[in-house]
GROMACS .gro file of C-alpha atoms in nm:
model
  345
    1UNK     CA    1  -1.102   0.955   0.704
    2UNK     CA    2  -0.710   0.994   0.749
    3UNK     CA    3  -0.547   0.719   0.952
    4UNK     CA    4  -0.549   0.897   1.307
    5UNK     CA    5  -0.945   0.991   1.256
    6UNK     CA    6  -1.066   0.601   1.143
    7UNK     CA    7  -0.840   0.491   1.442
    8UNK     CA    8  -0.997   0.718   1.685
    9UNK     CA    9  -1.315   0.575   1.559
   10UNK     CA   10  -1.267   0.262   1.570
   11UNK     CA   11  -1.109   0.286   1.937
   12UNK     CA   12  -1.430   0.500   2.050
   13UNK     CA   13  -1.669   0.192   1.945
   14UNK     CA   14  -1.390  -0.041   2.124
   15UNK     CA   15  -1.312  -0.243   1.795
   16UNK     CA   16  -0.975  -0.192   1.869
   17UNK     CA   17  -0.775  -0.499   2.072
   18UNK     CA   18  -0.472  -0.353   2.302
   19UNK     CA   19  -0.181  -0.575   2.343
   20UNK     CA   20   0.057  -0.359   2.662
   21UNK     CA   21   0.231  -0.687   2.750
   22UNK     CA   22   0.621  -0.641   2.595
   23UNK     CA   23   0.625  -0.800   2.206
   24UNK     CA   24   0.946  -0.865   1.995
   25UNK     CA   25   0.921  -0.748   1.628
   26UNK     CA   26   1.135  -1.076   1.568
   27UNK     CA   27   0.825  -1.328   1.493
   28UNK     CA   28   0.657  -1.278   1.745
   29UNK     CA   29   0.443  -0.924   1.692
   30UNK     CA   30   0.373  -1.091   1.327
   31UNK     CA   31   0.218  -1.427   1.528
   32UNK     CA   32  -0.067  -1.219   1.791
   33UNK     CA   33  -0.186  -1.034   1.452
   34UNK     CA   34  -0.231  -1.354   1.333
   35UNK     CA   35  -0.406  -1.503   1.576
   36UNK     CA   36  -0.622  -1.223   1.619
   37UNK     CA   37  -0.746  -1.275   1.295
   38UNK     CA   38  -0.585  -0.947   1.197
   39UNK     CA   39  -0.857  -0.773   1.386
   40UNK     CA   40  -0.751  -0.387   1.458
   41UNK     CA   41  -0.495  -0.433   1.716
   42UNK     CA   42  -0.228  -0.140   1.909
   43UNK     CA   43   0.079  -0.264   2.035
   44UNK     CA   44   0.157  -0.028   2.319
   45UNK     CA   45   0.469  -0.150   2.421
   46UNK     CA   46   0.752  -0.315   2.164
   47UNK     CA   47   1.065  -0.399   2.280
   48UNK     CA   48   1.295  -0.318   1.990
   49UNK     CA   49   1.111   0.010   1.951
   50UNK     CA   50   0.954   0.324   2.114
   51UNK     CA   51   0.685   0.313   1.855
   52UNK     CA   52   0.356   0.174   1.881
   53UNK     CA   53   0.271  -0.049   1.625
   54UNK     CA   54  -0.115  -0.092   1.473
   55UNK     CA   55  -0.209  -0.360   1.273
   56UNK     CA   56  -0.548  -0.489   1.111
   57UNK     CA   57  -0.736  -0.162   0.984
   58UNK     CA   58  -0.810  -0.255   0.617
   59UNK     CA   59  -0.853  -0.667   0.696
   60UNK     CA   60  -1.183  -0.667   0.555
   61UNK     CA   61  -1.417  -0.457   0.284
   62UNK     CA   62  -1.610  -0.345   0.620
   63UNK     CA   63  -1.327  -0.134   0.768
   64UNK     CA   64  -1.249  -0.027   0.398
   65UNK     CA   65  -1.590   0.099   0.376
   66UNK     CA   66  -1.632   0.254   0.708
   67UNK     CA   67  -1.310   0.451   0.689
   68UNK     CA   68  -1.416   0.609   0.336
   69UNK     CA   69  -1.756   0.688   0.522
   70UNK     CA   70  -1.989   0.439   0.314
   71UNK     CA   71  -2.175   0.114   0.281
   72UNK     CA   72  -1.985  -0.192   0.102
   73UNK     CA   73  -2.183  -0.235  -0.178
   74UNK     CA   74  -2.089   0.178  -0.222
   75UNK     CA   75  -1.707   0.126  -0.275
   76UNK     CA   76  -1.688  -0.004  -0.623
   77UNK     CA   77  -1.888   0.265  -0.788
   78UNK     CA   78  -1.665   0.506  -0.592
   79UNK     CA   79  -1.351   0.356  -0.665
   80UNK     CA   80  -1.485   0.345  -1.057
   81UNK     CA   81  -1.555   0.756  -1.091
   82UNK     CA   82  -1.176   0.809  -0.895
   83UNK     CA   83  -0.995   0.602  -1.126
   84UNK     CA   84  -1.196   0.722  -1.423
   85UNK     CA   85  -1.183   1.119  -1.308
   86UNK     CA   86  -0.926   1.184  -1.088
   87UNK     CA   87  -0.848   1.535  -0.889
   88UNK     CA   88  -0.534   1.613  -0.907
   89UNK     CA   89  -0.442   1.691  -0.484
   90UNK     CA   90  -0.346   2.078  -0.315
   91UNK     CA   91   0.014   2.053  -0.272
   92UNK     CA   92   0.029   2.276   0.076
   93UNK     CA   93   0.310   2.450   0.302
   94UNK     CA   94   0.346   2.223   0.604
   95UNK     CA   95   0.164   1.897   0.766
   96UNK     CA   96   0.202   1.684   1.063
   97UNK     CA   97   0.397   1.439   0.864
   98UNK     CA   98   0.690   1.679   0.918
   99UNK     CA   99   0.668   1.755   1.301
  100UNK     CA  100   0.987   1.585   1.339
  101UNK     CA  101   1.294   1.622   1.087
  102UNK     CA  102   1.530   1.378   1.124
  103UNK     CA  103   1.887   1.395   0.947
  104UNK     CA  104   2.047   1.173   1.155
  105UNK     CA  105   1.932   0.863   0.981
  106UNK     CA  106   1.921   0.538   1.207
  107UNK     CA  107   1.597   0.272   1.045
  108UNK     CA  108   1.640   0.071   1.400
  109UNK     CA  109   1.446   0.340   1.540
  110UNK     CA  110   1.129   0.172   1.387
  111UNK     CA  111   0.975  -0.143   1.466
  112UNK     CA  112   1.057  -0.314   1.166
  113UNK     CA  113   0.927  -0.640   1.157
  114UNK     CA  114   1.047  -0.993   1.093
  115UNK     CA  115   0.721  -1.220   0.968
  116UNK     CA  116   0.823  -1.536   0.918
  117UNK     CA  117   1.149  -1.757   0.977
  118UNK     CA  118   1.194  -1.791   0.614
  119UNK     CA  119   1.206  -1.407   0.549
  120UNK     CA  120   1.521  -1.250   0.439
  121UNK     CA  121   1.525  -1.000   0.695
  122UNK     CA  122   1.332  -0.792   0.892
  123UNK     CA  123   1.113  -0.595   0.638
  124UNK     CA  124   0.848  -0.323   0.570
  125UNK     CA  125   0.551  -0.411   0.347
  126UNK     CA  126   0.304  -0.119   0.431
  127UNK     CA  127   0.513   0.142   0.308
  128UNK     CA  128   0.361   0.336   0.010
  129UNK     CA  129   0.599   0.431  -0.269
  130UNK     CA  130   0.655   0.805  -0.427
  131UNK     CA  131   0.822   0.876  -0.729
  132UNK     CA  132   0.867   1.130  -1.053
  133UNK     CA  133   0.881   0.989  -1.379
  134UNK     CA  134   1.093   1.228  -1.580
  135UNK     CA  135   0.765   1.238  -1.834
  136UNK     CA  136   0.480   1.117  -1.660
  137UNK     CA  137   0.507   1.284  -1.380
  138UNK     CA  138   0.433   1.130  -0.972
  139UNK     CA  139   0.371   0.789  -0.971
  140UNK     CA  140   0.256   0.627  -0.599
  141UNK     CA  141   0.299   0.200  -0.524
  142UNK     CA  142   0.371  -0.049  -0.289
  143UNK     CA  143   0.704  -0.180  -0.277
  144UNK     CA  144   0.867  -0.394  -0.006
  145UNK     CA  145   1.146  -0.316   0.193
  146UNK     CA  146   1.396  -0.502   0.352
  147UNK     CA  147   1.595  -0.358   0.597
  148UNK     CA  148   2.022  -0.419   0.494
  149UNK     CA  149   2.179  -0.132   0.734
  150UNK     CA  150   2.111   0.151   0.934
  151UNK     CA  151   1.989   0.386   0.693
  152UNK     CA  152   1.923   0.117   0.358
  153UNK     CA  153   1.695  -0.082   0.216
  154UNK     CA  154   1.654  -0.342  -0.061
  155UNK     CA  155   1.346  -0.277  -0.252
  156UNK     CA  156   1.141  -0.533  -0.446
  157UNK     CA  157   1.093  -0.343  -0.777
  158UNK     CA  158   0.861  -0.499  -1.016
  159UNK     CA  159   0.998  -0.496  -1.363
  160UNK     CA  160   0.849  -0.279  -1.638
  161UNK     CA  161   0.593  -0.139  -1.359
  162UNK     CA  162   0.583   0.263  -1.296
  163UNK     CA  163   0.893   0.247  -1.024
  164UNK     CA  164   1.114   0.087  -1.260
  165UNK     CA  165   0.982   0.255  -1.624
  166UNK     CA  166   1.072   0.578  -1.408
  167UNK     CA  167   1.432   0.456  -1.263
  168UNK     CA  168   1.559   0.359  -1.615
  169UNK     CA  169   1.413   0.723  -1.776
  170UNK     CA  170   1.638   0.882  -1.488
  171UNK     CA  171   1.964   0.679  -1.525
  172UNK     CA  172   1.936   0.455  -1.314
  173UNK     CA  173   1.958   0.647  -1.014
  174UNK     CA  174   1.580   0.810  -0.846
  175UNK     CA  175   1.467   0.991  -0.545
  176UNK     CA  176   1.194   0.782  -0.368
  177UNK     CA  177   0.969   0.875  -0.064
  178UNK     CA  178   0.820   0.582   0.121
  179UNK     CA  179   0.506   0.663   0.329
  180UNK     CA  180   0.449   0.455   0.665
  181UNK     CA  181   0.054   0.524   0.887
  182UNK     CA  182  -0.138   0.622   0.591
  183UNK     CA  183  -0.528   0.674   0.507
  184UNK     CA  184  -0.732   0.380   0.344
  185UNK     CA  185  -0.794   0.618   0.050
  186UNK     CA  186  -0.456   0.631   0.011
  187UNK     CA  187  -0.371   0.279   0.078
  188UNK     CA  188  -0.617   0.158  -0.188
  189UNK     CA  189  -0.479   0.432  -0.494
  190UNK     CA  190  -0.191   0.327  -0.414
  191UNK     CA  191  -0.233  -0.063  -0.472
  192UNK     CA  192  -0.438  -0.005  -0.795
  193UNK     CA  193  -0.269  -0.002  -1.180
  194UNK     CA  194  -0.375   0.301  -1.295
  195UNK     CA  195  -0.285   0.385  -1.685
  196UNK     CA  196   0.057   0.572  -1.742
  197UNK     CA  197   0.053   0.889  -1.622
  198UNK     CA  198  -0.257   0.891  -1.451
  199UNK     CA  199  -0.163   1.008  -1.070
  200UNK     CA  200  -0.270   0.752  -0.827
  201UNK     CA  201  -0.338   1.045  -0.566
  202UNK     CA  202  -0.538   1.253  -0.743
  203UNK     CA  203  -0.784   0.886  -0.705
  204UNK     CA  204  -0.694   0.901  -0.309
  205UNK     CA  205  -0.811   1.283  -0.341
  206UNK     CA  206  -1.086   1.223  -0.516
  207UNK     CA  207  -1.199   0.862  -0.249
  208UNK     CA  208  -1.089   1.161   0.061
  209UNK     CA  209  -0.957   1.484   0.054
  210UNK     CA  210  -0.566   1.424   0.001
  211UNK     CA  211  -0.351   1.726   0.090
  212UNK     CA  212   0.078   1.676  -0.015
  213UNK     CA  213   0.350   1.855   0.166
  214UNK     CA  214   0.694   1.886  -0.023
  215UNK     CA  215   1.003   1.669   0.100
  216UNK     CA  216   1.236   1.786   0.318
  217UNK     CA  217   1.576   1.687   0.101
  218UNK     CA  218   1.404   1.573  -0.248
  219UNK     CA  219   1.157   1.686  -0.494
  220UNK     CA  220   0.882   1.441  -0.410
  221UNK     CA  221   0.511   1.504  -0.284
  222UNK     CA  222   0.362   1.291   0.012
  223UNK     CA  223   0.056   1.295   0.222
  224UNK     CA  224   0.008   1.532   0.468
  225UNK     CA  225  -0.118   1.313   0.722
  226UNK     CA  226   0.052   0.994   0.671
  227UNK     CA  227   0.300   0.855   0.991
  228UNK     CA  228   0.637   0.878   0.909
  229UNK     CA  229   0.783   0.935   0.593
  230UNK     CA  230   1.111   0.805   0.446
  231UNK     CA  231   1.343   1.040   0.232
  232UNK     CA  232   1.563   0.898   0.002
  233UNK     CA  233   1.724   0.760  -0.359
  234UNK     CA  234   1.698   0.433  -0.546
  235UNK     CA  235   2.064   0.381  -0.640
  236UNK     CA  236   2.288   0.152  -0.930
  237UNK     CA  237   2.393  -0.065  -0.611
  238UNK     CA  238   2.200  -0.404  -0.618
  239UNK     CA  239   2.213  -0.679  -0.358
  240UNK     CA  240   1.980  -1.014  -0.288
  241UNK     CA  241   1.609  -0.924  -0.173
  242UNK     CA  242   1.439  -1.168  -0.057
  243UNK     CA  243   1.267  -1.448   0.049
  244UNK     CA  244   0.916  -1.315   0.164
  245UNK     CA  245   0.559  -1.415   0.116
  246UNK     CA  246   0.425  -1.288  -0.161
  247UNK     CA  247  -0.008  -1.236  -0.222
  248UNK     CA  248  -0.046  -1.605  -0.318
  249UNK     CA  249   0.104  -1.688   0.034
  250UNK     CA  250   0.443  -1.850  -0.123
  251UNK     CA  251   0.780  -1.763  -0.065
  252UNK     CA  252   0.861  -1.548  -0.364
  253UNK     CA  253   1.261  -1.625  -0.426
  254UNK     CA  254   1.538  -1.427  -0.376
  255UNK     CA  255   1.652  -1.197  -0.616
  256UNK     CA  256   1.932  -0.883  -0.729
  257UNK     CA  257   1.725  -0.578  -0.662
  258UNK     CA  258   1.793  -0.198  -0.611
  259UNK     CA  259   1.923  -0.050  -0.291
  260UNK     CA  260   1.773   0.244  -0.133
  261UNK     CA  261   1.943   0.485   0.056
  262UNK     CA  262   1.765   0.670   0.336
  263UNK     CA  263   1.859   1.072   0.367
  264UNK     CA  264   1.609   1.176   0.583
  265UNK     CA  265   1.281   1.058   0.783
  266UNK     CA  266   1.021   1.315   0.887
  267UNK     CA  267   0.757   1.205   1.153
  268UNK     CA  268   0.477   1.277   1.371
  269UNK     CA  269   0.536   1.417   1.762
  270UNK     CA  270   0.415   1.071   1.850
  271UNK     CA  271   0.378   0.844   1.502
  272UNK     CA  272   0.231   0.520   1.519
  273UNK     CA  273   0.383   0.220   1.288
  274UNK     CA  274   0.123   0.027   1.038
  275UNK     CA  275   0.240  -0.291   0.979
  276UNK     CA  276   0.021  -0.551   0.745
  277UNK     CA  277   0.074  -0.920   0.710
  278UNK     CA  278   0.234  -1.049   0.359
  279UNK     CA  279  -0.017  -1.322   0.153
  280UNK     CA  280  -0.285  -1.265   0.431
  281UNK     CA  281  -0.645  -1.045   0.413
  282UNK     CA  282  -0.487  -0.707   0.462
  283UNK     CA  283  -0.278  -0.771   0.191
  284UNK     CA  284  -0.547  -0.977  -0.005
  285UNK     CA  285  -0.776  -0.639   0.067
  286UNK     CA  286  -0.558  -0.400  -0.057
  287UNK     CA  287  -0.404  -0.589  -0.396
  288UNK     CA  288  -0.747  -0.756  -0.481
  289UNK     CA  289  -1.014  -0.513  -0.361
  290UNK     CA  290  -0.869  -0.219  -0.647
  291UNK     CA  291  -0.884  -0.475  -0.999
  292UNK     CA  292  -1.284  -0.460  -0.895
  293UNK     CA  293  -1.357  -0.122  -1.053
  294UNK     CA  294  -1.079  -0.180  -1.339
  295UNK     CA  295  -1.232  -0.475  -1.426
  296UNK     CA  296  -1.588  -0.302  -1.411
  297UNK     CA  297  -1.459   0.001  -1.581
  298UNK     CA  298  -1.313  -0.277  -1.877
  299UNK     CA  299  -1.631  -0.471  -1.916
  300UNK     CA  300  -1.884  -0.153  -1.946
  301UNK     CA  301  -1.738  -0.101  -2.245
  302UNK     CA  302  -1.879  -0.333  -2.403
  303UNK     CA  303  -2.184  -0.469  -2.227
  304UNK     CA  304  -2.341  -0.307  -1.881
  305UNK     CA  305  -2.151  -0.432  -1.582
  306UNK     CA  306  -2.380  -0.479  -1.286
  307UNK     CA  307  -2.153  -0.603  -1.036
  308UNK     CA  308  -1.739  -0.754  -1.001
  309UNK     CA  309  -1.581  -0.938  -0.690
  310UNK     CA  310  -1.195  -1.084  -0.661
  311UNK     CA  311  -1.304  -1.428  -0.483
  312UNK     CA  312  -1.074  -1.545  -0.232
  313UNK     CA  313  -1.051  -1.863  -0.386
  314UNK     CA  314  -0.835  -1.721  -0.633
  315UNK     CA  315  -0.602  -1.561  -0.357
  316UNK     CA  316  -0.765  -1.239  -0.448
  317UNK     CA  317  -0.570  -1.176  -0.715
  318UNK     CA  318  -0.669  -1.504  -1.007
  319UNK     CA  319  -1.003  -1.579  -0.977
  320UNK     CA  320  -1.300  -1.314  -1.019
  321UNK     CA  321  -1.679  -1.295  -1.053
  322UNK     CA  322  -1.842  -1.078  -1.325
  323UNK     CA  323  -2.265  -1.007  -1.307
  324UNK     CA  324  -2.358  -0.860  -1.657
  325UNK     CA  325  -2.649  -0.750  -1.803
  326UNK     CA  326  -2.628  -1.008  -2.082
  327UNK     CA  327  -2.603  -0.868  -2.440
  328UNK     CA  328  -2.856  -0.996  -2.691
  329UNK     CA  329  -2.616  -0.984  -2.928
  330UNK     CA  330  -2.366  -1.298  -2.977
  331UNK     CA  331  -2.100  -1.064  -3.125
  332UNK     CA  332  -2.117  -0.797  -2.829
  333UNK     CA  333  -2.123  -1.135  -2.613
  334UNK     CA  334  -1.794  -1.283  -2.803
  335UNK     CA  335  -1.643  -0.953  -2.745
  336UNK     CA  336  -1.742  -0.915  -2.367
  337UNK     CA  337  -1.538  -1.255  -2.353
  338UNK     CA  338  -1.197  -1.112  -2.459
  339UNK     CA  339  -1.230  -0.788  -2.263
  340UNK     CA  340  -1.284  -1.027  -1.971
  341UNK     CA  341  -0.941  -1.243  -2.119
  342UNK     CA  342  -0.764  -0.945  -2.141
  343UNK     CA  343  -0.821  -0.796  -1.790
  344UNK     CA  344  -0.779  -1.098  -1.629
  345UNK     CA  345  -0.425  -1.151  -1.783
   0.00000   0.00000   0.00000
């Protein structure tokens, strides 16, 4: 269910904490998530902000499953068909995304966050990505954002990943739509590394029904139903991005990464702000939860894959547990072995 419905759910069977006391986005909104145990949780009032600000809504493989409307032990097999046989999504006229056009460009109107002292800035990590590739076509990812101005950001752009592949195609220069208040379906084809040119939400469409409305100012496609979206270009300007907390839960260093320039932001009448915490179990969730099914998908074919789970030992992300059928063969077995290698790499 979109991010609205599962929220409405989860408020109906009051699984959903509301903080109405006044709370800074400078530390201090990052700190009650945390010690909730980044249980759902609505911010009603925020003083840097008229936004409300939700938090905690994918923290755990039971909130994943209930807001795609199935049991746990249902999401891997579900997650294997919709990376395997994606539909591609109904592009449509008009959705709620758009309810508010806003040209006049000022970020401070959202209650962008500031996690930890050590962070560079005040920053956005829940924001999905939207791009063309001049030959692949859309390609949909998480990249951080930290805030630099009133209507800029400096994105963390991994190298030789679909964002960057696509920026150096164009010139160096790419329109970019970042999506803020989004569905767990989308959330989840968003985080996973799909093969080149395969569209990460025709997997979200295929997890939930995934309906795109057309940009206001550039050629990109974003969900209907997300929050708020984010108009605007990757550009040749670089500046330093960084410190922040990367999955592992260590400061990732700084680096000289692209600046994005905001044109435009569309919202809801009355959008609501997702916010996740860097290096803990939302973002554990979301980055380990999707190698699952591409690690089953790998290893069935060559042996029958019964059952895969990213331990959080290994930060979600190193470490992983494979159940096989075991092969009676010893050179099916030796070859199960470096499919395993391989994926894990």
């Amino acid at each position: 269910m979109g991010f609205r419905d599962f929220l409405e759910l989860l408020e109906s069977e009051g699984k959903v904490t509301h903080i109405k006391k006044q709370v800074s986005t400078d530390l201090e909104l990052a700190g009650i998530i945390d010690a909730l145990g980044e249980k759902p949780c609505y911010f009603e009032n925020v003083k840097e902000s008229n936004m409300p600000v939700v938090a905690g809504l994918v923290s755990s493989k039971a909130l994943v499953a209930k807001a795609l409307n199935m049991q746990v032990q249902q999401i891997l097999p579900k997650m294997s068909s919709a990376i395997q046989s994606p539909v591609a999504p109904e592009v449509v006229n008009s959705g709620p995304c758009q309810e508010v056009v806003e040209k006049n460009v000022d970020l401070s109107m959202l209650p962008i966050m500031r996690y930890t002292e050590k962070d560079g800035g005040k920053y956005v990590p829940s924001a999905i990505s939207v791009v063309n590739d001049p030959e692949l076509g859309r390609n949909t990812c998480f990249h951080r954002l930290m805030l630099i101005g009133k209507n800029k950001f400096v994105a963390r752009i991994v190298e030789d990943r679909g964002t960057d592949t696509a920026l150096k195609k164009a010139g160096g220069e790419l329109d970019i739509a970042m999506c803020i208040g989004n569905s767990t379906a989308v959330l989840l084809a968003a985080s996973t590394s799909l093969p080149k040119g395969v569209d990460e939400m025709g997997m979200a469409n295929v997890l939930e029904k995934t309906d795109l409305v057309k940009c206001k100012t550039i050629d990109v496609d974003v969900p209907k139903n997300c929050e708020i979206v984010l108009e605007g270009r990757i550009t040749k300007e670089q500046v330093s991005e960084g410190p922040f907390l990367d999955l592992t839960g260590i400061e990732d260093r700084v680096r000289q990464q692209p600046v994005i320039e905001i044109k435009c932001i569309t919202h809801r009448k009355d959008p609501i702000y997702q916010t996740i915490l860097a290096g803990r179990n939302e973002h554990k969730v979301l980055m380990g939860m999707p190698k699952e099914p591409t690690m089953f998908n790998e290893v069935n074919k060559v042996c029958k894959c019964n059952d895969v789970y990213i331990t959080t030992g290994g930060c979600s992300w190193l470490h992983a547990v494979v159940q096989i059928t075991k092969p009676v063969s010893y050179t099916h077995l030796r070859a199960h072995e470096t499919v395993l290698d391989l994926v894990c790499r």
